Amino acid sequence: MSAHGWRRCRQVARTGSVADALRVIGPHRTGWGRHLIVPAGPDRPPAVADPLLAAEGLAVVRRAAGPHPPGAAEVAAAREVTLATAWLRLGLSERLLDDCLGYLHGRTTGGEPLIGQQLVRGELAEIRMDHLEVAAVLDDAPPSDAQLLDAHRRITGADRSLLRLLGASGFVADGPGRIAYVSELLADAYAGGDRDV
C-alpha cells in the first residue's frame, strides 16, 4: 500500500467506521498473533464472541497457520499490516481526541468549561504532540521495527489519557471507550503478538 493509502486509512478511521478503515487496508491474512480482527461477514464466523467488536462490525478470526518459522515474505507482509494498523489506530485516536474536545467544551466546573482548565489543556497538548510525532515517524520511509512498536505504544498511551479526560463516559460500552478498546485489540493482533503494546 502506498503512503496515500495509509493516509486514506487514517482519515476513514477518524471519520468513518473501523470496519471500513480495515477494508482500506485490504485482506487480512497475517499478523503477529494467532488471531486477526476483520470486518464481520457471513464468510467469516468469529472464533471469539466479543460484543464490543461486533458493535463495530468486526470479528475475531483465527489466523491461518503459515510456515514456522515465518519466511521473509511472511515477515514483510506482517510488518506492512503493522504499519497500516498504526495509521488506522492514529486515525481512531484522533477521533477519540475530537470526541474528548467536544465533551470537555460541554462540561463545566465552577461555571467554567473543563477545556479551560490549565491541567486539562496541558494534557491535551501532550496528546496532540504524541499524534504529530507518531504521524512523523509513520511518514518516515520506512520506520524501523522499534519505531513502529513505539508508535503503537504511544497511541495506546494517548488513548488511555483521553479516556481519563472523558471521565466515566470514556468507559461505557457504547461510548468513546469502545473505540479505544478496539484500537488496543488491533494493536495486540497486528503489532503485538507476544510483545506488549
PDB file of C-alpha atoms in Angstrom:
ATOM      1  CA  MET A   1       0.000   0.000   0.000  1.00  0.00           C
ATOM      2  CA  SER A   2       1.257   3.499  -0.803  1.00  0.00           C
ATOM      3  CA  ALA A   3       1.662   6.469   1.540  1.00  0.00           C
ATOM      4  CA  HIS A   4      -1.573   7.839   0.063  1.00  0.00           C
ATOM      5  CA  GLY A   5      -3.336   4.613   1.051  1.00  0.00           C
ATOM      6  CA  TRP A   6      -2.051   4.873   4.625  1.00  0.00           C
ATOM      7  CA  ARG A   7      -3.333   8.439   4.931  1.00  0.00           C
ATOM      8  CA  ARG A   8      -6.681   7.417   3.476  1.00  0.00           C
ATOM      9  CA  CYS A   9      -6.920   4.628   6.059  1.00  0.00           C
ATOM     10  CA  ARG A  10      -6.185   7.194   8.791  1.00  0.00           C
ATOM     11  CA  GLN A  11      -8.908   9.522   7.510  1.00  0.00           C
ATOM     12  CA  VAL A  12     -11.504   6.750   7.203  1.00  0.00           C
ATOM     13  CA  ALA A  13     -10.691   5.627  10.760  1.00  0.00           C
ATOM     14  CA  ARG A  14     -11.126   9.188  12.009  1.00  0.00           C
ATOM     15  CA  THR A  15     -14.416   9.889  10.264  1.00  0.00           C
ATOM     16  CA  GLY A  16     -15.915   6.515   9.312  1.00  0.00           C
ATOM     17  CA  SER A  17     -16.198   3.052  10.760  1.00  0.00           C
ATOM     18  CA  VAL A  18     -13.371   0.844  11.961  1.00  0.00           C
ATOM     19  CA  ALA A  19     -14.580  -1.896   9.600  1.00  0.00           C
ATOM     20  CA  ASP A  20     -14.360   0.487   6.626  1.00  0.00           C
ATOM     21  CA  ALA A  21     -10.841   1.516   7.646  1.00  0.00           C
ATOM     22  CA  LEU A  22      -9.823  -2.153   7.802  1.00  0.00           C
ATOM     23  CA  ARG A  23     -11.271  -2.638   4.316  1.00  0.00           C
ATOM     24  CA  VAL A  24      -8.987   0.158   3.060  1.00  0.00           C
ATOM     25  CA  ILE A  25      -6.005  -1.869   4.284  1.00  0.00           C
ATOM     26  CA  GLY A  26      -7.237  -4.883   2.343  1.00  0.00           C
ATOM     27  CA  PRO A  27      -7.473  -8.593   3.114  1.00  0.00           C
ATOM     28  CA  HIS A  28      -6.094  -9.568   6.494  1.00  0.00           C
ATOM     29  CA  ARG A  29      -4.224 -12.818   6.322  1.00  0.00           C
ATOM     30  CA  THR A  30      -1.274 -12.122   8.541  1.00  0.00           C
ATOM     31  CA  GLY A  31      -0.303 -10.569  11.833  1.00  0.00           C
ATOM     32  CA  TRP A  32       1.954 -11.284  14.766  1.00  0.00           C
ATOM     33  CA  GLY A  33      -0.656 -13.003  16.917  1.00  0.00           C
ATOM     34  CA  ARG A  34      -2.794 -16.108  16.493  1.00  0.00           C
ATOM     35  CA  HIS A  35      -5.969 -14.156  15.778  1.00  0.00           C
ATOM     36  CA  LEU A  36      -6.972 -11.457  13.325  1.00  0.00           C
ATOM     37  CA  ILE A  37      -9.596  -8.738  13.659  1.00  0.00           C
ATOM     38  CA  VAL A  38     -11.503  -8.365  10.409  1.00  0.00           C
ATOM     39  CA  PRO A  39     -14.718  -6.795   9.147  1.00  0.00           C
ATOM     40  CA  ALA A  40     -17.539  -9.163  10.101  1.00  0.00           C
ATOM     41  CA  GLY A  41     -19.344 -11.064   7.397  1.00  0.00           C
ATOM     42  CA  PRO A  42     -21.140 -14.322   6.682  1.00  0.00           C
ATOM     43  CA  ASP A  43     -17.940 -15.837   5.268  1.00  0.00           C
ATOM     44  CA  ARG A  44     -16.059 -15.100   8.494  1.00  0.00           C
ATOM     45  CA  PRO A  45     -17.582 -16.824  11.506  1.00  0.00           C
ATOM     46  CA  PRO A  46     -15.961 -15.343  14.615  1.00  0.00           C
ATOM     47  CA  ALA A  47     -13.603 -17.538  16.605  1.00  0.00           C
ATOM     48  CA  VAL A  48     -14.281 -15.468  19.711  1.00  0.00           C
ATOM     49  CA  ALA A  49     -17.561 -13.727  20.524  1.00  0.00           C
ATOM     50  CA  ASP A  50     -16.919 -10.122  21.528  1.00  0.00           C
ATOM     51  CA  PRO A  51     -19.976  -7.847  21.714  1.00  0.00           C
ATOM     52  CA  LEU A  52     -17.891  -4.664  21.631  1.00  0.00           C
ATOM     53  CA  LEU A  53     -16.170  -5.738  18.419  1.00  0.00           C
ATOM     54  CA  ALA A  54     -19.486  -6.900  16.956  1.00  0.00           C
ATOM     55  CA  ALA A  55     -20.949  -3.447  17.661  1.00  0.00           C
ATOM     56  CA  GLU A  56     -18.206  -2.024  15.420  1.00  0.00           C
ATOM     57  CA  GLY A  57     -18.906  -4.571  12.657  1.00  0.00           C
ATOM     58  CA  LEU A  58     -15.791  -6.595  13.454  1.00  0.00           C
ATOM     59  CA  ALA A  59     -14.995 -10.217  14.214  1.00  0.00           C
ATOM     60  CA  VAL A  60     -12.039 -12.091  15.685  1.00  0.00           C
ATOM     61  CA  VAL A  61     -10.931 -14.995  13.497  1.00  0.00           C
ATOM     62  CA  ARG A  62      -8.084 -17.460  13.798  1.00  0.00           C
ATOM     63  CA  ARG A  63      -5.111 -16.745  11.601  1.00  0.00           C
ATOM     64  CA  ALA A  64      -4.319 -19.481   9.126  1.00  0.00           C
ATOM     65  CA  ALA A  65      -1.140 -21.290  10.057  1.00  0.00           C
ATOM     66  CA  GLY A  66       1.828 -20.271   7.975  1.00  0.00           C
ATOM     67  CA  PRO A  67       5.353 -21.579   7.746  1.00  0.00           C
ATOM     68  CA  HIS A  68       7.211 -21.804  11.020  1.00  0.00           C
ATOM     69  CA  PRO A  69       9.490 -20.014  11.380  1.00  0.00           C
ATOM     70  CA  PRO A  70       7.995 -17.429   9.029  1.00  0.00           C
ATOM     71  CA  GLY A  71       9.897 -16.672   5.860  1.00  0.00           C
ATOM     72  CA  ALA A  72      10.925 -13.253   4.599  1.00  0.00           C
ATOM     73  CA  ALA A  73       7.671 -12.786   2.649  1.00  0.00           C
ATOM     74  CA  GLU A  74       5.523 -13.530   5.713  1.00  0.00           C
ATOM     75  CA  VAL A  75       7.578 -11.188   7.900  1.00  0.00           C
ATOM     76  CA  ALA A  76       7.352  -8.398   5.296  1.00  0.00           C
ATOM     77  CA  ALA A  77       3.574  -8.844   4.973  1.00  0.00           C
ATOM     78  CA  ALA A  78       3.087  -8.821   8.753  1.00  0.00           C
ATOM     79  CA  ARG A  79       5.242  -5.703   9.033  1.00  0.00           C
ATOM     80  CA  GLU A  80       3.197  -3.930   6.356  1.00  0.00           C
ATOM     81  CA  VAL A  81      -0.011  -4.761   8.230  1.00  0.00           C
ATOM     82  CA  THR A  82       1.614  -3.468  11.436  1.00  0.00           C
ATOM     83  CA  LEU A  83       2.357  -0.173   9.665  1.00  0.00           C
ATOM     84  CA  ALA A  84      -1.147   0.046   8.186  1.00  0.00           C
ATOM     85  CA  THR A  85      -2.672  -0.679  11.586  1.00  0.00           C
ATOM     86  CA  ALA A  86      -0.608   2.112  13.157  1.00  0.00           C
ATOM     87  CA  TRP A  87      -2.073   4.579  10.633  1.00  0.00           C
ATOM     88  CA  LEU A  88      -5.564   3.237  11.325  1.00  0.00           C
ATOM     89  CA  ARG A  89      -5.061   3.496  15.100  1.00  0.00           C
ATOM     90  CA  LEU A  90      -3.740   7.050  14.744  1.00  0.00           C
ATOM     91  CA  GLY A  91      -6.989   7.984  12.987  1.00  0.00           C
ATOM     92  CA  LEU A  92      -9.012   6.317  15.752  1.00  0.00           C
ATOM     93  CA  SER A  93      -7.013   8.170  18.396  1.00  0.00           C
ATOM     94  CA  GLU A  94      -7.615  11.464  16.596  1.00  0.00           C
ATOM     95  CA  ARG A  95     -11.334  10.647  16.552  1.00  0.00           C
ATOM     96  CA  LEU A  96     -11.158   9.996  20.283  1.00  0.00           C
ATOM     97  CA  LEU A  97      -9.439  13.384  20.719  1.00  0.00           C
ATOM     98  CA  ASP A  98     -12.240  15.056  18.727  1.00  0.00           C
ATOM     99  CA  ASP A  99     -14.834  13.360  20.960  1.00  0.00           C
ATOM    100  CA  CYS A 100     -12.917  14.412  24.054  1.00  0.00           C
ATOM    101  CA  LEU A 101     -12.734  18.046  22.937  1.00  0.00           C
ATOM    102  CA  GLY A 102     -16.497  18.107  22.383  1.00  0.00           C
ATOM    103  CA  TYR A 103     -17.066  16.568  25.797  1.00  0.00           C
ATOM    104  CA  LEU A 104     -14.727  18.990  27.577  1.00  0.00           C
ATOM    105  CA  HIS A 105     -16.334  22.017  25.912  1.00  0.00           C
ATOM    106  CA  GLY A 106     -19.733  20.871  27.171  1.00  0.00           C
ATOM    107  CA  ARG A 107     -18.741  20.130  30.787  1.00  0.00           C
ATOM    108  CA  THR A 108     -18.223  22.824  33.378  1.00  0.00           C
ATOM    109  CA  THR A 109     -16.675  23.110  36.796  1.00  0.00           C
ATOM    110  CA  GLY A 110     -17.113  26.260  38.839  1.00  0.00           C
ATOM    111  CA  GLY A 111     -19.061  27.755  35.939  1.00  0.00           C
ATOM    112  CA  GLU A 112     -16.131  27.374  33.526  1.00  0.00           C
ATOM    113  CA  PRO A 113     -15.737  24.798  30.742  1.00  0.00           C
ATOM    114  CA  LEU A 114     -13.334  21.982  31.616  1.00  0.00           C
ATOM    115  CA  ILE A 115     -11.445  22.747  28.412  1.00  0.00           C
ATOM    116  CA  GLY A 116     -10.240  25.969  30.051  1.00  0.00           C
ATOM    117  CA  GLN A 117      -8.517  24.205  32.953  1.00  0.00           C
ATOM    118  CA  GLN A 118      -4.734  24.538  32.728  1.00  0.00           C
ATOM    119  CA  LEU A 119      -4.004  20.885  33.541  1.00  0.00           C
ATOM    120  CA  VAL A 120      -6.586  19.693  31.024  1.00  0.00           C
ATOM    121  CA  ARG A 121      -5.144  21.932  28.307  1.00  0.00           C
ATOM    122  CA  GLY A 122      -1.644  20.703  29.110  1.00  0.00           C
ATOM    123  CA  GLU A 123      -2.743  17.071  28.850  1.00  0.00           C
ATOM    124  CA  LEU A 124      -4.489  17.755  25.534  1.00  0.00           C
ATOM    125  CA  ALA A 125      -1.363  19.467  24.187  1.00  0.00           C
ATOM    126  CA  GLU A 126       0.774  16.446  25.111  1.00  0.00           C
ATOM    127  CA  ILE A 127      -1.689  14.104  23.412  1.00  0.00           C
ATOM    128  CA  ARG A 128      -1.716  16.224  20.247  1.00  0.00           C
ATOM    129  CA  MET A 129       2.093  16.267  20.234  1.00  0.00           C
ATOM    130  CA  ASP A 130       2.087  12.475  20.519  1.00  0.00           C
ATOM    131  CA  HIS A 131      -0.228  12.321  17.497  1.00  0.00           C
ATOM    132  CA  LEU A 132       2.027  14.630  15.466  1.00  0.00           C
ATOM    133  CA  GLU A 133       5.177  12.729  16.433  1.00  0.00           C
ATOM    134  CA  VAL A 134       3.602   9.366  15.601  1.00  0.00           C
ATOM    135  CA  ALA A 135       2.493  10.706  12.199  1.00  0.00           C
ATOM    136  CA  ALA A 136       6.032  11.967  11.524  1.00  0.00           C
ATOM    137  CA  VAL A 137       7.529   8.569  12.405  1.00  0.00           C
ATOM    138  CA  LEU A 138       4.999   6.721  10.257  1.00  0.00           C
ATOM    139  CA  ASP A 139       5.724   9.073   7.338  1.00  0.00           C
ATOM    140  CA  ASP A 140       9.401   8.123   7.576  1.00  0.00           C
ATOM    141  CA  ALA A 141      10.062   5.647   4.790  1.00  0.00           C
ATOM    142  CA  PRO A 142      10.015   3.026   6.300  1.00  0.00           C
ATOM    143  CA  PRO A 143      10.083   3.328  10.097  1.00  0.00           C
ATOM    144  CA  SER A 144      12.214   0.784  11.910  1.00  0.00           C
ATOM    145  CA  ASP A 145      10.579  -2.063  13.806  1.00  0.00           C
ATOM    146  CA  ALA A 146      11.411  -0.331  17.105  1.00  0.00           C
ATOM    147  CA  GLN A 147       9.888   2.953  15.882  1.00  0.00           C
ATOM    148  CA  LEU A 148       6.780   1.140  14.703  1.00  0.00           C
ATOM    149  CA  LEU A 149       6.303  -0.629  18.030  1.00  0.00           C
ATOM    150  CA  ASP A 150       6.892   2.664  19.873  1.00  0.00           C
ATOM    151  CA  ALA A 151       4.271   4.362  17.668  1.00  0.00           C
ATOM    152  CA  HIS A 152       1.714   1.748  18.694  1.00  0.00           C
ATOM    153  CA  ARG A 153       2.641   2.198  22.370  1.00  0.00           C
ATOM    154  CA  ARG A 154       2.310   5.973  22.115  1.00  0.00           C
ATOM    155  CA  ILE A 155      -1.111   5.686  20.501  1.00  0.00           C
ATOM    156  CA  THR A 156      -2.212   3.383  23.327  1.00  0.00           C
ATOM    157  CA  GLY A 157      -0.884   5.859  25.900  1.00  0.00           C
ATOM    158  CA  ALA A 158      -2.658   8.788  24.222  1.00  0.00           C
ATOM    159  CA  ASP A 159      -5.931   6.853  24.123  1.00  0.00           C
ATOM    160  CA  ARG A 160      -5.703   5.967  27.803  1.00  0.00           C
ATOM    161  CA  SER A 161      -5.053   9.621  28.692  1.00  0.00           C
ATOM    162  CA  LEU A 162      -8.068  10.676  26.624  1.00  0.00           C
ATOM    163  CA  LEU A 163     -10.261   8.133  28.394  1.00  0.00           C
ATOM    164  CA  ARG A 164      -9.295   9.626  31.749  1.00  0.00           C
ATOM    165  CA  LEU A 165     -10.256  13.094  30.474  1.00  0.00           C
ATOM    166  CA  LEU A 166     -13.618  11.723  29.341  1.00  0.00           C
ATOM    167  CA  GLY A 167     -14.403  10.568  32.873  1.00  0.00           C
ATOM    168  CA  ALA A 168     -16.979   7.810  33.249  1.00  0.00           C
ATOM    169  CA  SER A 169     -18.275   8.350  29.696  1.00  0.00           C
ATOM    170  CA  GLY A 170     -14.937   7.060  28.420  1.00  0.00           C
ATOM    171  CA  PHE A 171     -15.550   3.654  29.921  1.00  0.00           C
ATOM    172  CA  VAL A 172     -19.119   2.796  28.906  1.00  0.00           C
ATOM    173  CA  ALA A 173     -19.610   0.159  26.215  1.00  0.00           C
ATOM    174  CA  ASP A 174     -21.489   2.422  23.812  1.00  0.00           C
ATOM    175  CA  GLY A 175     -19.234   5.436  24.374  1.00  0.00           C
ATOM    176  CA  PRO A 176     -15.844   6.548  23.090  1.00  0.00           C
ATOM    177  CA  GLY A 177     -14.133   3.943  25.255  1.00  0.00           C
ATOM    178  CA  ARG A 178     -15.252   1.253  22.826  1.00  0.00           C
ATOM    179  CA  ILE A 179     -13.078   2.771  20.093  1.00  0.00           C
ATOM    180  CA  ALA A 180     -10.060   2.783  22.416  1.00  0.00           C
ATOM    181  CA  TYR A 181     -10.767  -0.860  23.316  1.00  0.00           C
ATOM    182  CA  VAL A 182     -10.984  -1.862  19.649  1.00  0.00           C
ATOM    183  CA  SER A 183      -7.798   0.072  18.908  1.00  0.00           C
ATOM    184  CA  GLU A 184      -5.884  -1.800  21.605  1.00  0.00           C
ATOM    185  CA  LEU A 185      -7.170  -5.130  20.310  1.00  0.00           C
ATOM    186  CA  LEU A 186      -5.986  -4.163  16.820  1.00  0.00           C
ATOM    187  CA  ALA A 187      -2.542  -3.417  18.266  1.00  0.00           C
ATOM    188  CA  ASP A 188      -2.467  -6.780  20.008  1.00  0.00           C
ATOM    189  CA  ALA A 189      -3.481  -8.628  16.839  1.00  0.00           C
ATOM    190  CA  TYR A 190      -1.335  -6.796  14.302  1.00  0.00           C
ATOM    191  CA  ALA A 191       1.578  -5.303  16.230  1.00  0.00           C
ATOM    192  CA  GLY A 192       1.883  -7.207  19.476  1.00  0.00           C
ATOM    193  CA  GLY A 193       1.986 -10.934  19.141  1.00  0.00           C
ATOM    194  CA  ASP A 194       3.900 -11.730  22.302  1.00  0.00           C
ATOM    195  CA  ARG A 195       5.081  -8.107  22.682  1.00  0.00           C
ATOM    196  CA  ASP A 196       3.313  -5.624  24.937  1.00  0.00           C
ATOM    197  CA  VAL A 197       1.798  -2.726  23.029  1.00  0.00           C
TER     198      VAL A 197
END
